[in-house]
Short mmCIF file of C-alpha atoms and ligand atoms in Angstrom, two decimals:
data_model
loop_
_atom_site.label_atom_id
_atom_site.label_comp_id
_atom_site.label_asym_id
_atom_site.label_seq_id
_atom_site.Cartn_x
_atom_site.Cartn_y
_atom_site.Cartn_z
CA MET O 1 0.00 0.00 0.00
CA LYS O 2 1.25 3.48 -0.86
CA TYR O 3 0.43 6.85 0.61
CA ILE O 4 -0.37 9.72 -1.72
CA SER O 5 -1.37 13.37 -1.45
CA THR O 6 -4.99 14.50 -1.44
CA ARG O 7 -4.01 17.40 -3.70
CA SER O 8 -2.18 16.10 -6.77
CA LYS O 9 -2.66 13.27 -9.25
CA ASN O 10 0.99 12.47 -9.81
CA SER O 11 2.00 12.90 -6.22
CA GLU O 12 4.92 11.18 -4.55
CA GLU O 13 4.14 7.65 -3.40
CA LEU O 14 5.30 6.92 0.11
CA THR O 15 5.43 3.87 2.30
CA SER O 16 3.49 4.22 5.53
CA ALA O 17 6.75 4.61 7.48
CA GLU O 18 7.73 7.50 5.22
CA ALA O 19 4.26 9.02 5.48
CA ILE O 20 4.35 8.87 9.29
CA LEU O 21 7.75 10.57 9.43
CA LYS O 22 6.78 13.18 6.84
CA GLY O 23 3.41 14.20 8.33
CA LEU O 24 2.24 16.40 5.48
CA ALA O 25 2.61 15.80 1.71
CA SER O 26 5.13 18.00 -0.11
CA ASP O 27 2.34 19.88 -1.91
CA GLY O 28 0.63 20.76 1.39
CA GLY O 29 -2.02 18.07 1.01
CA LEU O 30 -2.74 15.31 3.49
CA LEU O 31 -1.33 11.82 3.03
CA VAL O 32 -3.94 9.13 2.39
CA PRO O 33 -3.73 5.41 1.58
CA ASP O 34 -4.15 4.76 -2.16
CA MET O 35 -6.78 2.11 -1.39
CA ILE O 36 -8.90 1.18 1.60
CA PRO O 37 -8.42 -2.45 2.67
CA LYS O 38 -11.54 -4.58 3.07
CA VAL O 39 -12.36 -6.82 5.98
CA LYS O 40 -14.83 -9.69 5.88
CA LEU O 41 -17.36 -10.53 8.57
CA LYS O 42 -15.26 -13.54 9.53
CA ASP O 43 -12.29 -11.20 10.12
CA ILE O 44 -14.47 -9.13 12.42
CA LYS O 45 -15.68 -12.24 14.22
CA ALA O 46 -12.08 -13.25 14.78
CA LEU O 47 -11.49 -10.01 16.70
CA VAL O 48 -14.04 -10.95 19.35
CA ASP O 49 -11.73 -13.16 21.36
CA MET O 50 -8.62 -11.02 20.97
CA ARG O 51 -7.25 -8.56 23.48
CA TYR O 52 -7.00 -4.93 22.45
CA GLU O 53 -3.34 -5.10 21.44
CA ALA O 54 -3.98 -7.99 19.04
CA ARG O 55 -7.01 -6.23 17.59
CA ALA O 56 -4.80 -3.19 17.02
CA VAL O 57 -2.15 -5.21 15.21
CA ASP O 58 -4.82 -6.85 13.05
CA ILE O 59 -6.24 -3.53 11.86
CA LEU O 60 -2.92 -1.64 11.66
CA SER O 61 -1.28 -4.38 9.59
CA ARG O 62 -3.88 -3.82 6.86
CA PHE O 63 -2.72 -0.22 6.44
CA LEU O 64 0.94 -0.28 7.52
CA THR O 65 1.94 -2.96 5.04
CA ASP O 66 5.63 -2.10 5.23
CA TYR O 67 5.74 -2.86 8.99
CA THR O 68 6.35 -6.47 9.98
CA GLN O 69 4.00 -8.32 12.28
CA ASP O 70 6.73 -8.38 14.94
CA GLU O 71 7.24 -4.64 14.68
CA LEU O 72 3.52 -3.97 15.05
CA ASN O 73 3.24 -6.39 17.96
CA GLU O 74 6.00 -4.55 19.76
CA CYS O 75 4.46 -1.15 18.98
CA ALA O 76 1.08 -2.23 20.32
CA GLU O 77 2.50 -3.77 23.50
CA LEU O 78 4.51 -0.64 24.29
CA ALA O 79 1.77 1.79 23.30
CA TYR O 80 -1.04 0.26 25.28
CA ASP O 81 0.91 -0.87 28.30
CA TRP O 82 -0.68 1.79 30.46
CA PHE O 83 -2.35 0.73 33.62
CA ASP O 84 -2.97 -2.51 35.40
CA ILE O 85 -6.26 -2.93 33.57
CA HIS O 86 -6.91 -5.29 30.71
CA ASP O 87 -9.45 -3.18 28.94
CA ARG O 88 -7.58 -0.44 27.15
CA VAL O 89 -10.91 0.91 25.99
CA ARG O 90 -14.02 0.08 27.93
CA LEU O 91 -17.52 -0.25 26.60
CA ALA O 92 -20.26 0.84 29.00
CA ILE O 93 -23.39 -0.75 27.65
CA MET O 94 -26.87 0.54 28.38
CA SER O 95 -29.09 -2.31 27.57
CA ASP O 96 -32.31 -4.15 28.19
CA LYS O 97 -30.35 -7.23 29.21
CA PRO O 98 -29.94 -7.20 32.97
CA GLU O 99 -26.54 -8.88 32.77
CA ASN O 100 -25.28 -6.07 30.56
CA ALA O 101 -27.02 -3.25 32.27
CA LYS O 102 -24.06 -2.76 34.61
CA LYS O 103 -24.97 0.12 36.85
CA ILE O 104 -27.04 1.67 34.13
CA GLN O 105 -30.77 1.19 33.78
CA ALA O 106 -32.47 -0.50 30.86
CA ASN O 107 -32.88 1.56 27.81
CA LYS O 108 -35.92 0.25 25.88
CA ASN O 109 -34.91 -1.36 22.57
CA ASN O 110 -32.27 1.16 21.85
CA VAL O 111 -28.90 -0.19 22.91
CA LYS O 112 -26.45 2.52 23.66
CA ALA O 113 -22.81 1.71 24.11
CA ILE O 114 -20.54 4.37 25.47
CA LEU O 115 -17.05 3.76 24.18
CA GLU O 116 -14.78 5.05 26.94
CA LEU O 117 -11.58 6.02 25.20
CA TRP O 118 -9.95 7.82 28.09
CA HIS O 119 -8.43 5.13 30.28
CA GLY O 120 -4.93 6.10 29.14
CA PRO O 121 -2.28 8.06 30.99
CA THR O 122 -3.73 11.55 30.40
CA SER O 123 -7.44 10.65 30.69
CA ALA O 124 -8.39 11.83 27.20
CA PHE O 125 -8.93 9.89 23.98
CA LYS O 126 -5.89 11.51 22.35
CA ASP O 127 -3.84 8.93 24.26
CA MET O 128 -5.25 6.20 21.99
CA ALA O 129 -3.23 7.71 19.15
CA LEU O 130 -0.48 9.60 20.92
CA GLN O 131 0.72 6.48 22.73
CA MET O 132 0.99 4.65 19.41
CA LEU O 133 2.43 7.39 17.16
CA PRO O 134 5.83 7.56 18.93
CA GLN O 135 6.21 3.79 18.62
CA LEU O 136 5.33 3.89 14.92
CA MET O 137 7.80 6.75 14.46
CA ARG O 138 10.59 4.95 16.31
CA VAL O 139 10.22 1.95 14.01
CA ALA O 140 9.85 4.19 10.96
CA LEU O 141 13.21 5.84 11.77
CA LYS O 142 14.85 2.43 11.70
CA LYS O 143 13.05 1.31 8.55
CA THR O 144 13.95 4.43 6.56
CA GLY O 145 17.56 4.49 7.75
CA GLU O 146 17.16 7.87 9.42
CA SER O 147 20.04 8.28 11.85
CA ARG O 148 19.13 11.71 13.20
CA GLU O 149 17.13 12.25 16.31
CA ILE O 150 13.55 13.44 15.80
CA LEU O 151 12.53 16.48 17.84
CA ILE O 152 8.76 16.76 18.15
CA LEU O 153 7.61 20.35 18.63
CA VAL O 154 4.16 20.93 20.07
CA ALA O 155 2.23 24.13 20.71
CA THR O 156 -0.65 23.31 23.01
CA SER O 157 -3.71 24.94 24.49
CA GLY O 158 -3.65 22.24 27.17
CA ASP O 159 -4.50 18.65 26.37
CA THR O 160 -2.46 17.68 23.32
CA GLY O 161 0.77 18.78 25.02
CA LYS O 162 0.44 16.35 27.88
CA ALA O 163 -0.68 13.50 25.65
CA ALA O 164 2.36 14.05 23.39
CA LEU O 165 4.72 14.24 26.39
CA ALA O 166 3.34 11.03 27.83
CA GLY O 167 3.59 9.27 24.47
CA PHE O 168 7.13 10.33 23.56
CA ALA O 169 8.72 10.23 27.04
CA ASP O 170 11.84 8.04 26.88
CA VAL O 171 11.09 6.74 23.37
CA PRO O 172 14.53 6.14 21.80
CA GLN O 173 15.77 8.50 19.06
CA THR O 174 13.05 11.04 19.86
CA LYS O 175 12.77 14.22 21.88
CA VAL O 176 9.62 16.14 22.65
CA MET O 177 9.28 19.83 23.46
CA VAL O 178 5.99 21.46 24.41
CA PHE O 179 5.20 25.18 24.47
CA TYR O 180 2.09 26.33 26.32
CA PRO O 181 0.74 29.83 26.99
CA ASP O 182 1.85 31.06 30.41
CA GLY O 183 -1.34 31.45 32.46
CA GLY O 184 -3.40 30.24 29.49
CA VAL O 185 -4.08 26.67 30.57
CA SER O 186 -5.93 25.31 33.58
CA LYS O 187 -3.96 24.60 36.74
CA ILE O 188 -4.49 20.87 36.33
CA GLN O 189 -3.40 20.99 32.69
CA ARG O 190 -0.26 22.90 33.69
CA LEU O 191 0.54 20.46 36.46
CA GLN O 192 0.05 17.52 34.11
CA MET O 193 2.71 18.96 31.82
CA VAL O 194 5.27 20.45 34.20
CA THR O 195 5.50 17.25 36.23
CA GLN O 196 6.27 15.09 33.19
CA ILE O 197 9.13 12.67 33.79
CA GLY O 198 11.49 11.59 31.01
CA LYS O 199 15.05 12.19 29.85
CA ASN O 200 13.94 13.48 26.44
CA VAL O 201 11.16 15.91 27.41
CA ASN O 202 11.02 19.68 27.75
CA VAL O 203 8.10 21.90 28.73
CA THR O 204 8.34 25.68 28.38
CA ALA O 205 5.74 28.35 29.11
CA VAL O 206 5.53 31.21 26.62
CA LYS O 207 4.57 34.74 27.64
CA GLY O 208 1.53 35.19 25.40
CA ASN O 209 -1.52 33.25 24.28
CA PHE O 210 -1.95 29.98 22.39
CA ASP O 211 -1.65 31.74 19.01
CA ASP O 212 1.74 33.12 20.06
CA CYS O 213 2.89 29.58 20.87
CA GLN O 214 1.56 28.22 17.62
CA ASN O 215 3.01 31.03 15.50
CA GLY O 216 6.36 30.60 17.24
CA VAL O 217 6.39 26.89 16.47
CA LYS O 218 5.35 27.46 12.84
CA LYS O 219 8.16 30.00 12.42
CA ILE O 220 10.69 27.52 13.76
CA PHE O 221 9.44 24.85 11.35
CA ASN O 222 9.84 27.22 8.40
CA ASP O 223 13.28 28.59 9.37
CA GLU O 224 16.02 27.08 7.21
CA GLU O 225 18.82 28.42 9.38
CA ILE O 226 17.36 26.65 12.40
CA ALA O 227 17.00 23.46 10.37
CA ARG O 228 20.67 23.74 9.38
CA GLN O 229 21.83 24.25 12.96
CA LEU O 230 19.66 21.39 14.18
CA ASN O 231 21.05 19.18 11.45
CA GLU O 232 24.55 19.90 12.77
CA SER O 233 23.36 18.54 16.11
CA ASN O 234 21.98 15.53 14.23
CA VAL O 235 18.39 16.54 14.97
CA LYS O 236 15.40 16.81 12.65
CA LEU O 237 12.15 18.56 13.55
CA SER O 238 8.82 16.83 13.31
CA SER O 239 5.29 17.28 14.57
CA ALA O 240 2.72 15.07 16.21
CA ASN O 241 -0.39 16.91 15.13
CA SER O 242 -3.61 15.26 14.24
CA ILE O 243 -3.17 15.29 10.47
CA ASN O 244 -0.34 12.75 10.76
CA TRP O 245 -1.45 9.36 9.43
CA GLY O 246 0.24 7.75 12.42
CA ARG O 247 -2.23 9.52 14.68
CA LEU O 248 -5.25 8.64 12.63
CA VAL O 249 -4.74 4.95 11.97
CA PRO O 250 -4.69 3.81 15.64
CA GLN O 251 -8.12 5.39 16.02
CA ILE O 252 -9.69 3.06 13.46
CA VAL O 253 -9.01 0.17 15.82
CA TYR O 254 -11.38 1.09 18.62
CA TYR O 255 -14.46 1.13 16.44
CA PHE O 256 -13.72 -2.46 15.50
CA ALA O 257 -13.04 -3.16 19.17
CA ALA O 258 -16.38 -1.66 20.20
CA TYR O 259 -18.22 -3.72 17.60
CA ALA O 260 -16.43 -6.88 18.72
CA ASP O 261 -17.30 -6.11 22.34
CA LEU O 262 -20.98 -5.70 21.43
CA ILE O 263 -20.88 -9.14 19.79
CA GLN O 264 -19.17 -10.56 22.84
CA ALA O 265 -21.87 -9.04 25.07
CA LYS O 266 -24.50 -10.66 22.81
CA GLU O 267 -26.07 -7.29 22.11
CA ILE O 268 -25.58 -7.70 18.37
CA ASN O 269 -24.83 -10.49 15.93
CA VAL O 270 -21.99 -10.39 13.45
CA GLY O 271 -23.21 -8.35 10.50
CA ASP O 272 -25.80 -6.26 12.37
CA PHE O 273 -25.59 -2.60 11.54
CA VAL O 274 -24.80 0.01 14.19
CA ASN O 275 -24.62 3.81 14.23
CA ILE O 276 -21.71 5.76 15.67
CA THR O 277 -21.80 9.25 17.21
CA VAL O 278 -18.55 11.17 17.67
CA PRO O 279 -18.00 14.54 19.37
CA THR O 280 -16.02 16.26 16.68
CA GLY O 281 -13.42 19.00 16.41
CA ASN O 282 -10.66 18.44 13.89
CA PHE O 283 -12.62 15.59 12.25
CA GLY O 284 -9.95 13.01 13.11
CA ASN O 285 -11.88 10.70 15.38
CA ILE O 286 -14.99 10.52 13.20
CA LEU O 287 -12.85 10.08 10.09
CA ALA O 288 -11.38 6.99 11.72
CA ALA O 289 -14.95 5.67 12.08
CA TYR O 290 -15.47 6.45 8.40
CA TYR O 291 -12.40 4.36 7.48
CA ALA O 292 -13.78 1.52 9.62
CA LYS O 293 -17.09 1.72 7.73
CA LYS O 294 -15.32 1.82 4.36
CA MET O 295 -13.31 -1.23 5.37
CA GLY O 296 -16.51 -3.15 5.90
CA LEU O 297 -17.45 -2.69 9.54
CA PRO O 298 -21.27 -2.79 9.49
CA VAL O 299 -21.90 0.86 10.31
CA ASP O 300 -24.89 2.72 8.97
CA LYS O 301 -24.82 6.37 10.00
CA LEU O 302 -21.86 8.34 11.27
CA ILE O 303 -23.24 11.11 13.44
CA CYS O 304 -21.05 14.17 13.62
CA ALA O 305 -21.72 16.02 16.88
CA SER O 306 -20.54 19.61 17.30
CA ASN O 307 -20.87 22.31 19.92
CA ILE O 308 -22.07 25.82 19.00
CA ASN O 309 -18.99 26.18 16.81
CA ASN O 310 -21.19 24.24 14.41
CA ILE O 311 -19.37 24.78 11.13
CA LEU O 312 -19.54 21.03 10.38
CA THR O 313 -23.29 20.87 11.01
CA ASP O 314 -23.76 23.67 8.51
CA PHE O 315 -21.39 22.00 6.06
CA PHE O 316 -23.21 18.70 5.99
CA LYS O 317 -26.59 20.46 5.83
CA THR O 318 -25.76 23.04 3.16
CA GLY O 319 -22.63 21.87 1.35
CA VAL O 320 -20.91 25.14 2.25
CA TYR O 321 -17.90 25.21 4.56
CA ASP O 322 -17.59 28.76 5.81
CA ARG O 323 -15.22 29.81 8.55
CA ASN O 324 -16.27 33.45 8.34
CA ARG O 325 -18.27 33.30 11.53
CA SER O 326 -18.06 34.05 15.23
CA PHE O 327 -15.88 31.83 17.33
CA PHE O 328 -17.24 30.76 20.73
CA LYS O 329 -15.33 29.58 23.78
CA THR O 330 -17.41 26.72 25.14
CA ILE O 331 -17.45 24.15 27.94
CA THR O 332 -16.10 21.70 25.35
CA PRO O 333 -12.82 23.45 24.48
CA SER O 334 -11.38 20.50 22.54
CA MET O 335 -14.13 21.01 19.96
CA ASP O 336 -13.72 24.78 19.66
CA ILE O 337 -12.33 24.56 16.15
CA LEU O 338 -13.21 26.31 12.90
CA ILE O 339 -10.84 24.46 10.60
CA SER O 340 -11.45 20.72 10.67
CA SER O 341 -8.32 19.68 8.80
CA ASN O 342 -9.14 16.01 8.41
CA LEU O 343 -12.30 16.77 6.42
CA GLU O 344 -9.94 17.06 3.46
CA ARG O 345 -9.28 13.32 3.61
CA LEU O 346 -13.01 12.55 3.50
CA LEU O 347 -13.54 14.81 0.50
CA TYR O 348 -10.67 13.10 -1.27
CA HIS O 349 -11.93 9.58 -0.68
CA GLU O 350 -15.47 10.46 -1.74
CA THR O 351 -14.37 12.18 -4.97
CA ASN O 352 -10.96 10.73 -5.92
CA ASP O 353 -10.41 14.12 -7.48
CA PRO O 354 -7.21 15.74 -6.18
CA GLU O 355 -7.61 18.73 -8.51
CA LEU O 356 -10.97 19.47 -6.89
CA ILE O 357 -9.54 19.11 -3.39
CA LYS O 358 -6.69 21.43 -4.29
CA LYS O 359 -9.20 24.02 -5.48
CA LEU O 360 -11.46 23.69 -2.42
CA MET O 361 -8.53 24.04 -0.02
CA SER O 362 -7.22 27.01 -1.96
CA ASP O 363 -10.70 28.60 -1.75
CA LEU O 364 -10.69 27.98 1.99
CA ASN O 365 -7.30 29.59 2.29
CA THR O 366 -8.11 32.70 0.28
CA THR O 367 -11.81 33.32 1.02
CA GLY O 368 -12.36 31.28 4.17
CA ARG O 369 -15.06 29.22 2.47
CA TYR O 370 -15.72 26.55 -0.11
CA GLU O 371 -18.77 24.87 -1.56
CA ILE O 372 -19.18 21.29 -2.75
CA SER O 373 -21.50 20.09 -5.52
CA ALA O 374 -25.07 18.99 -4.81
CA ASP O 375 -24.09 15.46 -5.84
CA LEU O 376 -21.24 15.27 -3.39
CA LYS O 377 -23.38 16.75 -0.64
CA LYS O 378 -26.00 14.06 -1.26
CA LYS O 379 -23.34 11.37 -1.21
CA LEU O 380 -22.01 12.60 2.13
CA GLY O 381 -25.57 12.83 3.48
CA LYS O 382 -26.00 9.10 2.97
CA ILE O 383 -23.05 8.43 5.27
CA PHE O 384 -23.16 11.29 7.76
CA TYR O 385 -25.73 12.99 9.90
CA ALA O 386 -24.66 16.20 11.59
CA ASP O 387 -26.08 18.28 14.40
CA TYR O 388 -24.88 20.27 17.37
CA ALA O 389 -25.67 20.75 21.04
CA ALA O 390 -26.13 24.19 22.55
CA GLU O 391 -24.31 24.78 25.85
CA ASP O 392 -27.45 24.28 27.90
CA GLU O 393 -28.33 21.05 26.11
CA THR O 394 -24.86 19.76 26.93
CA ARG O 395 -25.24 20.62 30.62
CA VAL O 396 -28.76 19.16 30.84
CA THR O 397 -27.66 15.93 29.14
CA LEU O 398 -24.69 15.57 31.47
CA ALA O 399 -26.78 16.19 34.59
CA ALA O 400 -29.56 13.81 33.44
CA MET O 401 -27.07 11.03 32.75
CA LEU O 402 -25.73 11.24 36.28
CA LYS O 403 -29.13 11.63 37.92
CA ASP O 404 -31.10 9.07 35.91
CA LYS O 405 -28.44 6.52 34.97
CA ASN O 406 -25.82 7.11 37.64
CA TYR O 407 -23.26 7.43 34.88
CA LEU O 408 -20.68 10.22 34.87
CA ILE O 409 -19.67 11.74 31.54
CA ASP O 410 -17.57 14.74 30.56
CA THR O 411 -18.90 17.70 28.59
CA HIS O 412 -17.60 16.51 25.20
CA THR O 413 -19.29 13.15 25.63
CA ALA O 414 -22.46 15.01 26.66
CA VAL O 415 -22.44 16.84 23.33
CA ALA O 416 -22.34 13.50 21.55
CA LEU O 417 -25.13 12.05 23.70
CA SER O 418 -27.33 15.08 23.22
CA VAL O 419 -26.92 14.94 19.44
CA ALA O 420 -27.40 11.15 19.39
CA SER O 421 -30.69 11.53 21.30
CA LYS O 422 -31.90 14.22 18.94
CA TYR O 423 -31.01 11.98 16.01
CA VAL O 424 -32.96 9.03 17.39
CA HIS O 425 -35.91 11.24 18.28
CA LYS O 426 -36.03 12.71 14.80
CA THR O 427 -35.37 9.62 12.69
CA LYS O 428 -36.75 6.84 14.94
CA ASP O 429 -33.65 4.90 13.95
CA THR O 430 -33.23 2.31 16.69
CA LYS O 431 -30.05 0.62 15.52
CA PRO O 432 -27.56 0.08 18.34
CA MET O 433 -25.65 3.29 18.91
CA ILE O 434 -21.98 3.52 19.78
CA ILE O 435 -21.05 6.85 21.33
CA ALA O 436 -17.42 7.89 21.54
CA SER O 437 -16.62 9.14 25.04
CA THR O 438 -13.54 11.28 24.60
CA ALA O 439 -12.47 12.43 28.05
CA SER O 440 -12.76 11.57 31.70
CA ALA O 441 -15.15 13.92 33.48
CA TYR O 442 -12.28 14.74 35.85
CA LYS O 443 -10.42 16.46 33.03
CA PHE O 444 -13.18 19.05 32.86
CA ALA O 445 -14.25 19.03 36.51
CA PRO O 446 -15.26 22.73 36.79
CA ALA O 447 -17.66 22.53 33.82
CA VAL O 448 -18.97 19.14 34.92
CA LEU O 449 -19.63 20.28 38.50
CA THR O 450 -21.32 23.45 37.30
CA ALA O 451 -23.53 21.42 34.96
CA ILE O 452 -24.77 19.32 37.86
CA GLY O 453 -25.56 22.42 39.87
CA GLU O 454 -22.58 22.62 42.22
CA ASP O 455 -21.07 25.90 43.32
CA ILE O 456 -17.35 25.64 42.70
CA SER O 457 -16.38 29.22 43.45
CA LYS O 458 -14.74 28.32 46.75
CA LEU O 459 -13.15 25.04 45.71
CA SER O 460 -9.51 24.59 44.72
CA GLU O 461 -8.78 22.38 41.70
CA PHE O 462 -8.09 19.35 43.85
CA ALA O 463 -11.12 20.02 46.07
CA GLN O 464 -13.16 19.97 42.84
CA LEU O 465 -11.83 16.52 41.98
CA ASP O 466 -12.69 15.28 45.47
CA LYS O 467 -16.15 16.77 45.25
CA LEU O 468 -16.83 15.07 41.93
CA ASN O 469 -15.57 11.83 43.42
CA LYS O 470 -17.97 12.15 46.37
CA ILE O 471 -20.92 12.88 44.13
CA SER O 472 -20.30 10.24 41.48
CA GLY O 473 -18.39 7.50 43.29
CA VAL O 474 -16.16 7.23 40.23
CA MET O 475 -12.45 6.92 41.01
CA ILE O 476 -10.24 9.90 40.25
CA PRO O 477 -7.84 8.79 37.46
CA LYS O 478 -4.42 7.98 38.93
CA GLY O 479 -2.63 10.41 36.66
CA LEU O 480 -4.74 13.29 37.98
CA ALA O 481 -4.82 12.23 41.64
CA ASN O 482 -1.02 11.91 41.68
CA LEU O 483 -0.59 15.53 40.58
CA LYS O 484 -1.22 16.69 44.12
CA THR O 485 2.16 15.44 45.24
CA ALA O 486 4.08 15.22 41.95
CA LYS O 487 7.37 17.11 41.70
CA ILE O 488 7.48 20.11 39.39
CA LEU O 489 10.27 19.52 36.89
CA HIS O 490 9.78 22.18 34.22
CA GLU O 491 9.61 25.83 35.29
CA ASP O 492 11.12 27.52 32.27
CA VAL O 493 9.27 30.58 30.89
CA CYS O 494 10.30 32.45 27.76
CA GLU O 495 9.26 35.28 25.46
CA GLY O 496 7.77 34.33 22.10
CA GLU O 497 10.86 35.58 20.27
CA ASN O 498 13.14 33.32 22.33
CA MET O 499 11.42 30.06 21.46
CA ALA O 500 13.94 29.22 18.71
CA GLU O 501 16.83 29.68 21.15
CA LYS O 502 15.15 27.30 23.57
CA VAL O 503 14.66 24.71 20.85
CA LEU O 504 18.32 24.88 19.79
CA ALA O 505 19.50 24.59 23.39
CA PHE O 506 17.26 21.60 24.08
CA ALA O 507 18.32 19.92 20.83
CA LYS O 508 21.97 20.07 21.92
CA ASN O 509 21.56 18.70 25.43
C1 PLP N 1 -9.59 16.29 20.52
C2 PLP N 1 -10.87 16.04 21.22
C3 PLP N 1 -12.10 15.95 20.53
C4 PLP N 1 -12.21 16.15 19.04
O1 PLP N 1 -11.64 15.11 18.28
P1 PLP N 1 -11.25 15.35 16.76
O2 PLP N 1 -10.51 14.15 16.34
O3 PLP N 1 -10.37 16.59 16.75
O4 PLP N 1 -12.50 15.58 16.01
C5 PLP N 1 -13.24 15.67 21.26
N1 PLP N 1 -13.21 15.52 22.60
C6 PLP N 1 -12.05 15.61 23.30
C7 PLP N 1 -12.08 15.46 24.78
C8 PLP N 1 -10.84 15.87 22.64
O5 PLP N 1 -9.71 15.97 23.35
#
């Protein structure tokens, strides 16, 4: 299998190892597989009795055809060797069957399965990919004969930084450096980052906001003199952002895993169709579900759930993608996005027309908008359903889940649940629904507590975690509980214009 650009017909053809190291195609397009591998129902059935790591290897090996089975086995073992639990992802099933009802009440005909993707080290679903990407990169360095060290640069508004640090910490031949806005992340988010252990990690606060961090990082990436100096130190820059194929492909796995778990729980039979709802920002997670569907996983509708930054809802409804609109800061910050980069991959696969994609992306760049044909819009409408949850709907859904079902969810998951309920209400589609749960409620404790009517004005961050624990009975994730006593290891603060200096210094040490 080769990887090609979404934006040109005669693009370079890369192996998956090359694509993962390169990140973006040379013409600025995204790298996509030149075909989508098919699975049969018997392949899906075979997943039922496998543990998560083996399921991951099975799915990854269909895309990463230049990796050996042994290499993928090792990657999966190292990536998902998190906690002392066997279920890397956990499926909370709301069902009519008493044995499956767990602590959740029966749900009349309509099976809902909440796919908890946040049992990793940083309590958010980005771990699913950011634990695997460094392993895939490490092997890719070997396979391509790259002898330099890779330095991953990350600008973060909070969550991605920690997930990248946790993934790359002590991975051979890699270094990771994270810039975050000084005073611009929550106290918990800051603590998660500045306590990160590892010989190859650096965390630096930047005086400024997230844009300053991001612009600083972009400038460093585009600076040839810096590249030259880094090369002298035998270091090459790279990024871990969500358009990298190595971040996308591990996400395809958990949709197969969820389906296999539903078979195992006897909620569905092999071949039964399900729907999937995903709380969406950059369109990475839901695109992974799309790949799973294209591969042959019996999925009917993919339901794209947004917050009030509902550019994707409008796009699927009207065929117009228009970023010329107000931007809202919401209680689901990881979905506060106006450019959903991975949508480009979907448009490519549904058209196979790189010239068109090039034009649409150029329109987006120059005018902030693009429009797709009525035919293409109709085609997408057969696969996707899109809607959004207003802030109040999100809060009400979250509170109702805890009150009625005794099940704690975070705000992002509440957006997905709210949209899924509206979908079912409107369409009367009662196929089993898988809902991607993307973060532990503890990651967004202030918003979660407020949604359930608690006054948090007098509570410190850690008192908030304790309060949520008292109310819900759900254990505080270890990684967050440990922050209380963890040693602060990274206290460096710099001006935006000194970021390059910091990078060069870290590269040399
Ligand atoms: C990143 C993130 C999302 C959005 O996922 P995309 O792949 O960007 O669409 C949703 N919820 C949480 C908690 C996230 O961290």
